[in-house]
Amino acid sequence: MNGDKCKIGVVAPASRISEDVAASVPALAARLYPDRTPEIVFHPQCFASHGHFAGDDETRAQAFLDVANDESFDAVWFARGGYGSCRVVESIMPRLRQPSREKAYLGYSDAGMLLAALYRAGFMGVAHGPVAQDIRRDGGDKAVARALAWMIDRAPGSLEPAVDGVRKTAAFNITVLSHLLGTSLEPNLDGHVLMLEEVGEAMYRIDRSLFHISASANVRRTAGIMLGRCSNITPNQPDFGMNEEEVARYWCGRAGIPFLGRADIGHDAENKIVPFGC
Amino acid sequence: MNGDKCKIGVVAPASRISEDVAASVPALAARLYPDRTPEIVFHPQCFASHGHFAGDDETRAQAFLDVANDESFDAVWFARGGYGSCRVVESIMPRLRQPSREKAYLGYSDAGMLLAALYRAGFMGVAHGPVAQDIRRDGGDKAVARALAWMIDRAPGSLEPAVDGVRKTAAFNITVLSHLLGTSLEPNLDGHVLMLEEVGEAMYRIDRSLFHISASANVRRTAGIMLGRCSNITPNQPDFGMNEEEVARYWCGRAGIPFLGRADIGHDAENKIVPFGC
């Protein structure tokens, strides 16, 4: 941190955000921290457009590196999820320099691809939590305030209640974790409390992803799984016959993974922060 | 085969079918093979219902075993895909007896979970191709006729044109393959021509699945990938910017997997048959 002023760089390795997010987030930060307003820099790449993505693969990778490798930044904050981090992570990782190891990384959903790779590479400041775009949710100010409280002060009140500083933790979107298992991004989850959440998937897809995840030898070595919220579950034809908790308990039971209850994470304004590791 | 009459058992390890399928398929078979009409037995489990599934897990597993372990049957034919095979495959595999090794298995889509496990276990008669339910498609008689021609006569005309009896082949739905990688079902694909098809997924999901699949060391040891049809691609917001072939070429290129062109498989009446192995 430069004196007592935190400098946060926002990048979008997946989908783009609109300019109004870049206006309202710093305004909120100024209201919340009038005496030590954090400097929040939205990399211009956040507003770029290339098909599905916030700029082409190299543009997104370079923007991430611009912020991560700049020692003046204290935190790399994901603008939003969407889709696209898996396309850039393998070009980012070998180009990260020493300053990148000394800062925080905060995001969730698609960002889990990069969080996983950074944590696997030994980065200490990686966390699952709200993105800048969350300001557009109902009650989104709360989510952004929580993200700022963690990035600026590592405020204990921002953390998911099961984060106790003793047990290692990690958190992922279910579909994202399923798709990074077996890739060069997969971190060692040995002994971790693994928190999982989902959004916008049908129950049969959640069931299939948990079949896949619970079959992983790595996941079977975790301390257990906690289930976050699964929101906007799309209709299942016919009704699936089980809800997300029943499904999670079922696959944990089959795989011999302790089911440790519910986690206070999800695609919503209540999404609490889960650091990777201790 | 009992004399020259083929006996086919139909089971539904995933979703249920309606009774009309069980009426129209044997009628078509009688028209196509008047002198040696195959006996097609729809296990009652095909019409059972348990939430999403054609009966609960044990009912579906037992029905599969009833047919697979009965030496009077020449073929186990999947009633349809849908979802559910991954829930029963691990209870089926250890209960298969010798007669199960001496018959054909035909299906695709969700059935890929079981085809994979059977092929991994050394079963020689496993193939990717039409299911009974395909009779309900436009032109579906053609698909069912092709399935029968393969099950009854191993007719060369039923095969995907790249199947040459020399190179090993395998075929999967993209999402299904992505979800079985790393599980106890994953077969050795070393040296295989791997054909992939998809239905009803957005382009960003196809891209993400191919990221995952192409990262697999097993898939990287294939002879190459052929892309079948990707049908009913759901709208991508915004437009993804690449089509399925561009995406497949991209990930093959990144992973050093030869892209071997298009395959004549897909969720449609033209779906040709791809035996697993030689």
XYZ file of N, CA and C in Angstrom, chain A residues 51-250:
600
model
N -16.160 -10.171 -29.839
C -17.114 -11.267 -29.741
C -17.627 -11.370 -28.311
N -17.505 -12.547 -27.728
C -17.988 -12.794 -26.369
C -17.205 -12.007 -25.320
N -15.999 -11.590 -25.671
C -15.013 -11.227 -24.653
C -14.740 -9.721 -24.543
N -14.112 -9.333 -23.445
C -13.668 -7.952 -23.231
C -12.303 -7.762 -23.897
N -12.309 -7.812 -25.215
C -11.052 -7.759 -25.972
C -10.578 -9.152 -26.334
N -9.677 -9.214 -27.312
C -9.196 -10.543 -27.719
C -8.287 -11.136 -26.638
N -7.899 -12.384 -26.822
C -7.172 -13.091 -25.761
C -5.915 -12.322 -25.326
N -5.141 -11.831 -26.281
C -3.883 -11.170 -25.922
C -4.152 -9.841 -25.211
N -5.187 -9.123 -25.646
C -5.546 -7.861 -24.980
C -5.906 -8.115 -23.521
N -6.681 -9.171 -23.288
C -7.093 -9.465 -21.907
C -5.910 -9.938 -21.070
N -5.076 -10.776 -21.656
C -3.895 -11.256 -20.920
C -2.976 -10.086 -20.573
N -2.737 -9.210 -21.544
C -1.805 -8.103 -21.317
C -2.338 -7.149 -20.252
N -3.644 -6.917 -20.254
C -4.231 -6.024 -19.242
C -4.030 -6.598 -17.844
N -4.238 -7.894 -17.723
C -4.039 -8.535 -16.427
C -2.588 -8.360 -15.977
N -1.656 -8.581 -16.916
C -0.230 -8.457 -16.601
C 0.138 -7.007 -16.278
N -0.463 -6.045 -16.988
C -0.190 -4.620 -16.721
C -0.399 -4.307 -15.243
N -1.491 -4.808 -14.699
C -1.814 -4.503 -13.304
C -1.043 -5.413 -12.353
N -1.029 -6.715 -12.668
C -0.401 -7.671 -11.742
C 1.089 -7.378 -11.569
N 1.756 -6.998 -12.654
C 3.205 -6.790 -12.585
C 3.604 -5.369 -12.184
N 2.626 -4.507 -11.918
C 2.910 -3.109 -11.541
C 2.938 -3.021 -10.019
N 4.119 -2.690 -9.469
C 4.242 -2.732 -8.009
C 3.410 -1.656 -7.314
N 2.902 -0.671 -8.060
C 2.114 0.381 -7.406
C 0.708 -0.104 -7.025
N 0.274 -1.228 -7.599
C -1.067 -1.743 -7.268
C -0.999 -2.704 -6.084
N -2.001 -2.583 -5.211
C -2.112 -3.496 -4.068
C -3.019 -4.678 -4.367
N -3.916 -4.496 -5.312
C -4.898 -5.559 -5.575
C -5.273 -5.604 -7.051
N -5.491 -6.830 -7.528
C -6.078 -7.053 -8.847
C -7.510 -7.512 -8.597
N -8.441 -6.713 -9.083
C -9.855 -7.014 -8.825
C -10.512 -7.365 -10.155
N -11.196 -8.493 -10.182
C -11.885 -8.911 -11.399
C -13.130 -8.044 -11.612
N -13.248 -7.489 -12.808
C -14.393 -6.644 -13.146
C -15.688 -7.437 -13.039
N -15.651 -8.681 -13.510
C -16.824 -9.550 -13.477
C -16.405 -10.946 -13.901
N -17.372 -11.868 -13.894
C -17.153 -13.195 -14.454
C -17.565 -13.203 -15.907
N -18.514 -14.092 -16.232
C -18.897 -14.251 -17.635
C -18.207 -15.495 -18.148
N -17.379 -15.319 -19.162
C -16.598 -16.459 -19.638
C -15.363 -15.967 -20.382
N -14.243 -16.601 -20.142
C -13.054 -16.289 -20.926
C -11.716 -16.468 -20.237
N -11.687 -16.585 -18.910
C -10.395 -16.663 -18.219
C -9.576 -17.882 -18.621
N -10.250 -18.987 -18.945
C -9.490 -20.200 -19.286
C -8.713 -20.016 -20.594
N -9.121 -19.047 -21.415
C -8.408 -18.793 -22.664
C -7.105 -18.028 -22.461
N -6.989 -17.300 -21.351
C -5.825 -16.435 -21.167
C -4.900 -16.881 -20.046
N -5.363 -17.734 -19.183
C -4.586 -18.035 -17.979
C -3.229 -18.649 -18.311
N -3.185 -19.526 -19.319
C -1.908 -20.172 -19.616
C -0.911 -19.226 -20.286
N -1.379 -18.133 -20.855
C -0.419 -17.154 -21.385
C -0.039 -16.134 -20.320
N -0.888 -15.969 -19.318
C -0.566 -15.033 -18.232
C 0.486 -15.612 -17.291
N 0.304 -16.852 -16.879
C 1.099 -17.387 -15.763
C 2.609 -17.261 -15.952
N 3.164 -17.648 -17.114
C 4.631 -17.551 -17.232
C 5.150 -16.122 -17.337
N 4.266 -15.151 -17.528
C 4.714 -13.770 -17.683
C 4.541 -12.940 -16.404
N 4.112 -13.563 -15.336
C 3.962 -12.841 -14.073
C 5.328 -12.617 -13.431
N 5.571 -11.397 -12.928
C 6.851 -11.061 -12.302
C 6.673 -10.889 -10.780
N 7.759 -10.646 -10.095
C 7.733 -10.610 -8.634
C 6.645 -9.712 -8.040
N 6.420 -8.498 -8.561
C 5.384 -7.656 -7.920
C 3.999 -8.323 -7.911
N 3.775 -9.220 -8.841
C 2.463 -9.872 -8.906
C 2.216 -10.761 -7.690
N 3.294 -11.224 -7.052
C 3.157 -12.138 -5.908
C 2.804 -11.407 -4.623
N 2.900 -10.111 -4.652
C 2.745 -9.346 -3.409
C 1.438 -8.585 -3.354
N 0.453 -9.055 -4.096
C -0.824 -8.339 -4.064
C -1.990 -9.306 -3.934
N -3.162 -8.714 -3.739
C -4.390 -9.505 -3.587
C -5.064 -9.697 -4.948
N -5.798 -10.797 -5.058
C -6.602 -11.105 -6.261
C -7.984 -11.485 -5.786
N -8.990 -10.801 -6.283
C -10.350 -11.060 -5.805
C -11.332 -11.190 -6.968
N -12.084 -12.277 -6.964
C -13.124 -12.499 -7.971
C -13.797 -13.829 -7.713
N -14.738 -14.214 -8.588
C -15.393 -15.521 -8.453
C -15.964 -15.911 -9.798
N -16.711 -17.007 -9.822
C -17.341 -17.484 -11.049
C -16.234 -17.800 -12.067
N -16.319 -17.307 -13.272
C -15.307 -17.609 -14.286
C -13.891 -17.277 -13.808
N -13.745 -16.264 -12.953
C -12.423 -15.878 -12.441
C -11.756 -17.022 -11.698
N -12.534 -18.011 -11.274
C -11.974 -19.169 -10.582
C -10.873 -19.854 -11.373
N -10.924 -19.764 -12.689
C -9.868 -20.354 -13.515
C -8.518 -19.710 -13.176
N -8.509 -18.370 -13.074
C -7.263 -17.668 -12.749
C -6.910 -17.795 -11.272
N -7.903 -17.720 -10.403
C -7.625 -17.881 -8.972
C -6.969 -19.238 -8.717
N -7.492 -20.277 -9.378
C -6.933 -21.619 -9.214
C -5.468 -21.652 -9.630
N -5.187 -21.101 -10.794
C -3.809 -21.139 -11.308
C -2.860 -20.324 -10.431
N -3.331 -19.179 -9.949
C -2.485 -18.338 -9.084
C -2.209 -19.057 -7.765
N -3.246 -19.672 -7.204
C -3.067 -20.379 -5.930
C -2.145 -21.575 -6.126
N -2.330 -22.264 -7.223
C -1.444 -23.399 -7.527
C 0.007 -22.953 -7.624
N 0.205 -21.734 -8.149
C 1.569 -21.203 -8.316
C 2.119 -20.596 -7.036
N 1.380 -20.720 -5.946
C 1.915 -20.284 -4.649
C 1.595 -18.854 -4.267
N 0.712 -18.186 -5.002
C 0.311 -16.824 -4.639
C -0.480 -16.873 -3.332
N -0.186 -15.913 -2.430
C -0.737 -15.962 -1.077
C -1.985 -15.105 -0.898
N -2.283 -14.219 -1.834
C -3.371 -13.258 -1.610
C -4.592 -13.487 -2.480
N -4.874 -14.753 -2.759
C -5.958 -15.095 -3.688
C -7.259 -15.314 -2.913
N -8.352 -14.739 -3.376
C -9.624 -14.929 -2.666
C -10.813 -14.940 -3.623
N -11.832 -15.702 -3.212
C -13.117 -15.834 -3.904
C -14.070 -14.835 -3.263
N -14.563 -13.884 -4.052
C -15.478 -12.902 -3.491
C -15.995 -11.959 -4.558
N -16.770 -10.942 -4.147
C -17.485 -10.080 -5.097
C -16.573 -9.406 -6.137
N -17.157 -9.149 -7.295
C -16.486 -8.425 -8.382
C -17.100 -7.028 -8.495
N -16.442 -6.178 -9.274
C -16.917 -4.797 -9.417
C -18.347 -4.748 -9.956
N -18.632 -5.592 -10.921
C -19.954 -5.641 -11.559
C -21.077 -5.937 -10.562
N -20.750 -6.506 -9.414
C -21.787 -6.819 -8.421
C -22.502 -5.576 -7.924
N -21.930 -4.380 -8.168
C -22.617 -3.157 -7.741
C -23.974 -3.020 -8.424
N -24.160 -3.716 -9.539
C -25.434 -3.613 -10.260
C -26.499 -4.569 -9.713
N -26.153 -5.410 -8.776
C -27.159 -6.287 -8.161
C -28.048 -5.489 -7.194
N -29.208 -6.028 -6.888
C -29.989 -5.517 -5.757
C -29.137 -5.641 -4.511
N -28.949 -4.545 -3.815
C -28.112 -4.577 -2.616
C -26.638 -4.726 -2.944
N -26.285 -4.423 -4.178
C -24.918 -4.649 -4.636
C -23.872 -3.779 -3.947
N -24.310 -2.631 -3.402
C -23.364 -1.786 -2.660
C -22.711 -2.580 -1.523
N -23.523 -3.436 -0.905
C -23.026 -4.252 0.207
C -21.922 -5.196 -0.257
N -22.123 -5.794 -1.462
C -21.127 -6.728 -1.993
C -19.822 -5.994 -2.292
N -19.945 -4.822 -2.912
C -18.743 -4.062 -3.252
C -18.069 -3.540 -1.982
N -18.869 -3.104 -1.007
C -18.283 -2.650 0.269
C -17.491 -3.783 0.926
N -18.008 -4.985 0.830
C -17.325 -6.145 1.413
C -16.013 -6.427 0.685
N -16.062 -6.336 -0.646
C -14.838 -6.538 -1.428
C -13.784 -5.496 -1.052
N -14.214 -4.243 -0.925
C -13.275 -3.173 -0.554
C -12.725 -3.410 0.849
N -13.588 -3.806 1.774
C -13.151 -4.040 3.158
C -12.087 -5.122 3.211
N -12.218 -6.095 2.336
C -11.190 -7.141 2.323
C -9.919 -6.637 1.629
N -10.078 -6.000 0.477
C -8.881 -5.557 -0.249
C -8.114 -4.485 0.522
N -8.825 -3.607 1.227
C -8.172 -2.496 1.926
C -7.669 -2.913 3.308
N -8.501 -3.617 4.058
C -8.181 -3.890 5.473
C -8.153 -5.365 5.837
N -8.385 -6.287 4.854
C -8.572 -7.705 5.196
C -9.542 -7.837 6.367
N -10.618 -7.074 6.313
C -11.580 -7.012 7.425
C -12.160 -8.390 7.721
N -12.043 -8.854 8.975
C -12.558 -10.187 9.318
C -14.054 -10.325 9.037
N -14.812 -9.250 9.167
C -16.257 -9.307 8.939
C -16.634 -9.579 7.490
N -15.660 -9.469 6.589
C -15.943 -9.727 5.168
C -15.892 -11.216 4.837
N -15.363 -12.000 5.771
C -15.070 -13.402 5.466
C -16.271 -14.328 5.668
N -16.294 -15.393 4.908
C -17.281 -16.453 5.131
C -17.055 -16.992 6.554
N -18.125 -17.199 7.319
C -17.952 -17.523 8.749
C -17.105 -18.758 9.041
N -17.024 -19.710 8.107
C -16.229 -20.912 8.370
C -14.732 -20.677 8.176
N -14.371 -19.507 7.640
C -12.944 -19.186 7.477
C -12.397 -18.831 8.850
N -11.535 -19.711 9.395
C -11.094 -19.527 10.779
C -9.599 -19.271 10.903
N -8.926 -19.156 9.751
C -7.492 -18.872 9.817
C -6.673 -20.092 10.215
N -7.331 -21.193 10.477
C -6.628 -22.424 10.855
C -6.749 -23.444 9.712
N -8.002 -23.768 9.358
C -8.213 -24.703 8.256
C -8.012 -23.968 6.931
N -7.377 -24.629 5.995
C -7.258 -24.065 4.647
C -8.632 -24.075 3.977
N -8.877 -23.067 3.159
C -10.157 -22.970 2.446
C -9.916 -22.701 0.966
N -10.932 -23.006 0.167
C -10.958 -22.650 -1.253
C -12.421 -22.604 -1.656
N -12.729 -21.845 -2.697
C -14.119 -21.746 -3.157
C -14.154 -21.639 -4.662
N -15.179 -22.280 -5.227
C -15.324 -22.289 -6.686
C -16.795 -22.335 -7.081
N -17.050 -21.840 -8.263
C -18.278 -22.175 -8.967
C -18.185 -23.641 -9.381
N -19.270 -24.380 -9.248
C -19.251 -25.816 -9.514
C -18.833 -26.123 -10.955
N -19.456 -25.453 -11.910
C -19.142 -25.718 -13.321
C -17.696 -25.353 -13.641
N -17.215 -24.265 -13.093
C -15.836 -23.845 -13.348
C -14.862 -24.874 -12.777
N -15.082 -25.321 -11.543
C -14.183 -26.323 -10.964
C -14.196 -27.599 -11.800
N -15.380 -28.025 -12.223
C -15.475 -29.240 -13.044
C -14.603 -29.122 -14.295
N -14.572 -27.921 -14.869
C -13.840 -27.736 -16.123
C -12.356 -27.456 -15.947
N -11.893 -27.244 -14.732
C -10.439 -27.047 -14.565
C -9.761 -28.276 -13.971
N -10.552 -29.244 -13.513
C -9.943 -30.488 -13.005
C -9.202 -31.196 -14.140
N -7.987 -31.597 -13.862
C -7.193 -32.293 -14.869
C -6.410 -31.367 -15.777
N -6.606 -30.063 -15.640
C -5.839 -29.110 -16.454
C -4.633 -28.610 -15.659
N -3.822 -27.801 -16.313
C -2.632 -27.245 -15.661
C -2.995 -26.207 -14.603
N -4.277 -25.898 -14.452
C -4.716 -24.894 -13.466
C -5.091 -25.504 -12.129
N -5.275 -26.819 -12.092
C -5.842 -27.465 -10.896
C -4.918 -27.344 -9.701
N -5.379 -26.691 -8.620
C -4.532 -26.561 -7.426
C -4.672 -27.789 -6.525
N -3.712 -27.959 -5.660
C -3.783 -29.010 -4.646
C -4.779 -28.590 -3.562
N -5.826 -29.379 -3.384
C -6.883 -29.035 -2.427
C -6.826 -29.902 -1.169
N -5.741 -30.602 -1.011
C -5.505 -31.474 0.134
C -5.839 -30.759 1.454
N -6.771 -31.306 2.202
C -7.070 -30.776 3.532
C -7.891 -29.497 3.547
N -8.264 -28.973 2.394
C -9.034 -27.730 2.338
C -10.522 -27.969 2.632
N -11.151 -26.983 3.243
C -12.609 -26.898 3.211
C -12.963 -26.281 1.859
N -13.659 -27.058 1.048
C -13.951 -26.635 -0.326
C -15.400 -26.153 -0.405
N -15.561 -24.876 -0.709
C -16.915 -24.302 -0.813
C -17.292 -24.173 -2.287
N -18.513 -24.576 -2.601
C -18.969 -24.621 -3.991
C -20.297 -23.893 -4.137
N -20.444 -23.168 -5.222
C -21.723 -22.486 -5.495
C -22.035 -22.609 -6.974
N -23.277 -22.304 -7.321
C -23.686 -22.424 -8.732
C -24.753 -21.392 -9.059
N -24.878 -21.105 -10.330
C -25.933 -20.198 -10.801
C -26.372 -20.609 -12.203
N -27.680 -20.532 -12.430
C -28.194 -20.656 -13.786
C -28.007 -22.012 -14.440
N -27.925 -23.083 -13.666
C -27.801 -24.430 -14.227
C -29.007 -25.266 -13.791
N -29.406 -26.195 -14.641
C -30.472 -27.135 -14.278
C -29.939 -28.140 -13.256
N -30.834 -28.725 -12.474
C -30.413 -29.677 -11.442
C -29.643 -30.860 -12.032
N -30.053 -31.326 -13.221
C -29.333 -32.474 -13.766
C -27.889 -32.100 -14.106
N -27.659 -30.851 -14.445
C -26.285 -30.402 -14.718
C -25.477 -30.288 -13.423
N -26.127 -29.801 -12.367
C -25.442 -29.719 -11.071
C -25.077 -31.129 -10.617
N -26.010 -32.050 -10.776
C -25.766 -33.445 -10.401
C -24.583 -34.017 -11.190
N -24.574 -33.776 -12.494
C -23.499 -34.303 -13.355
C -22.150 -33.686 -13.002
N -22.147 -32.381 -12.720
C -20.887 -31.734 -12.330
C -20.378 -32.282 -11.002
N -21.302 -32.556 -10.071
C -20.859 -33.076 -8.771
C -20.412 -34.526 -8.872
N -21.000 -35.294 -9.802
C -20.431 -36.615 -10.117
C -18.963 -36.455 -10.507
N -18.712 -35.528 -11.409
C -17.364 -35.327 -11.933
C -16.402 -34.834 -10.851
N -16.846 -33.824 -10.110
C -15.991 -33.228 -9.078
C -15.697 -34.236 -7.971
N -16.718 -34.954 -7.536
C -16.530 -35.870 -6.403
C -15.718 -37.105 -6.795
N -15.546 -37.336 -8.094
C -14.712 -38.452 -8.544
C -13.229 -38.107 -8.504
N -12.911 -36.833 -8.350
C -11.507 -36.400 -8.388
C -10.761 -36.841 -7.130
N -9.597 -37.459 -7.320
C -8.780 -37.882 -6.178
C -8.369 -36.675 -5.348
N -8.113 -35.578 -6.020
C -7.739 -34.328 -5.348
C -8.888 -33.858 -4.438
N -10.091 -33.827 -4.974
C -11.248 -33.379 -4.187
C -11.531 -34.361 -3.048
N -11.251 -35.636 -3.284
C -11.472 -36.629 -2.217
C -10.483 -36.466 -1.062
N -9.423 -35.703 -1.284
C -8.470 -35.422 -0.194
C -8.780 -34.128 0.548
N -9.855 -33.423 0.164
C -10.214 -32.213 0.912
C -10.712 -32.600 2.300
N -10.804 -31.584 3.179
C -11.398 -31.819 4.511
C -12.900 -32.011 4.393
N -13.467 -31.555 3.282
C -14.907 -31.691 3.079
C -15.429 -30.587 2.183
N -16.699 -30.726 1.838
C -17.344 -29.760 0.943
C -18.445 -29.026 1.693
N -18.469 -27.702 1.511
C -19.603 -26.896 1.964
C -20.325 -26.375 0.725
N -21.637 -26.402 0.769
C -22.411 -25.989 -0.396
C -22.926 -24.564 -0.220
N -22.503 -23.689 -1.119
C -23.037 -22.325 -1.151
C -24.394 -22.317 -1.822
N -24.841 -21.136 -2.178
C -26.156 -21.042 -2.816
C -26.095 -21.449 -4.284
N -27.132 -22.124 -4.723
C -27.322 -22.457 -6.133
C -28.546 -21.677 -6.576
N -28.332 -20.592 -7.272
C -29.430 -19.679 -7.581
C -29.830 -19.766 -9.042
N -31.045 -19.270 -9.330
C -31.576 -19.295 -10.697
C -31.423 -20.660 -11.353
N -31.722 -21.706 -10.585
C -31.699 -23.054 -11.154
C -32.741 -23.114 -12.264
N -32.312 -23.486 -13.458
C -33.243 -23.482 -14.592
C -34.145 -24.710 -14.509
N -35.350 -24.613 -15.084
C -36.327 -25.703 -14.936
C -35.783 -27.031 -15.444
N -36.095 -28.072 -14.725
C -35.700 -29.421 -15.104
C -36.961 -30.154 -15.580
N -36.915 -30.755 -16.746
C -38.070 -31.484 -17.285
C -37.789 -32.970 -17.348
N -38.471 -33.835 -16.576
C -39.389 -33.491 -15.482
C -38.626 -33.001 -14.256
N -39.374 -32.643 -13.200
C -38.726 -32.208 -11.964
C -37.640 -33.212 -11.578
N -36.483 -32.712 -11.134
C -35.345 -33.603 -10.915
C -35.600 -34.603 -9.795
N -36.320 -34.153 -8.762
C -36.630 -35.071 -7.670
C -35.728 -34.907 -6.461
N -34.682 -34.104 -6.608
C -33.799 -33.795 -5.477
C -33.400 -32.332 -5.585
N -33.148 -31.701 -4.451
C -32.627 -30.335 -4.517
C -31.095 -30.349 -4.432
N -30.497 -29.179 -4.499
C -29.036 -29.101 -4.608
C -28.337 -29.676 -3.377
N -28.937 -29.491 -2.207
C -28.288 -30.019 -1.012
C -28.370 -31.550 -0.985
N -29.508 -32.085 -1.379
C -29.631 -33.550 -1.439
C -28.633 -34.143 -2.428
N -28.474 -33.466 -3.546
C -27.532 -33.932 -4.564
C -26.092 -33.854 -4.053
N -25.754 -32.756 -3.410
C -24.394 -32.606 -2.876
C -24.115 -33.656 -1.801
N -25.100 -33.868 -0.912
C -24.926 -34.898 0.121
C -24.766 -36.280 -0.503
N -25.531 -36.527 -1.560
C -25.471 -37.834 -2.235
C -24.067 -38.107 -2.779
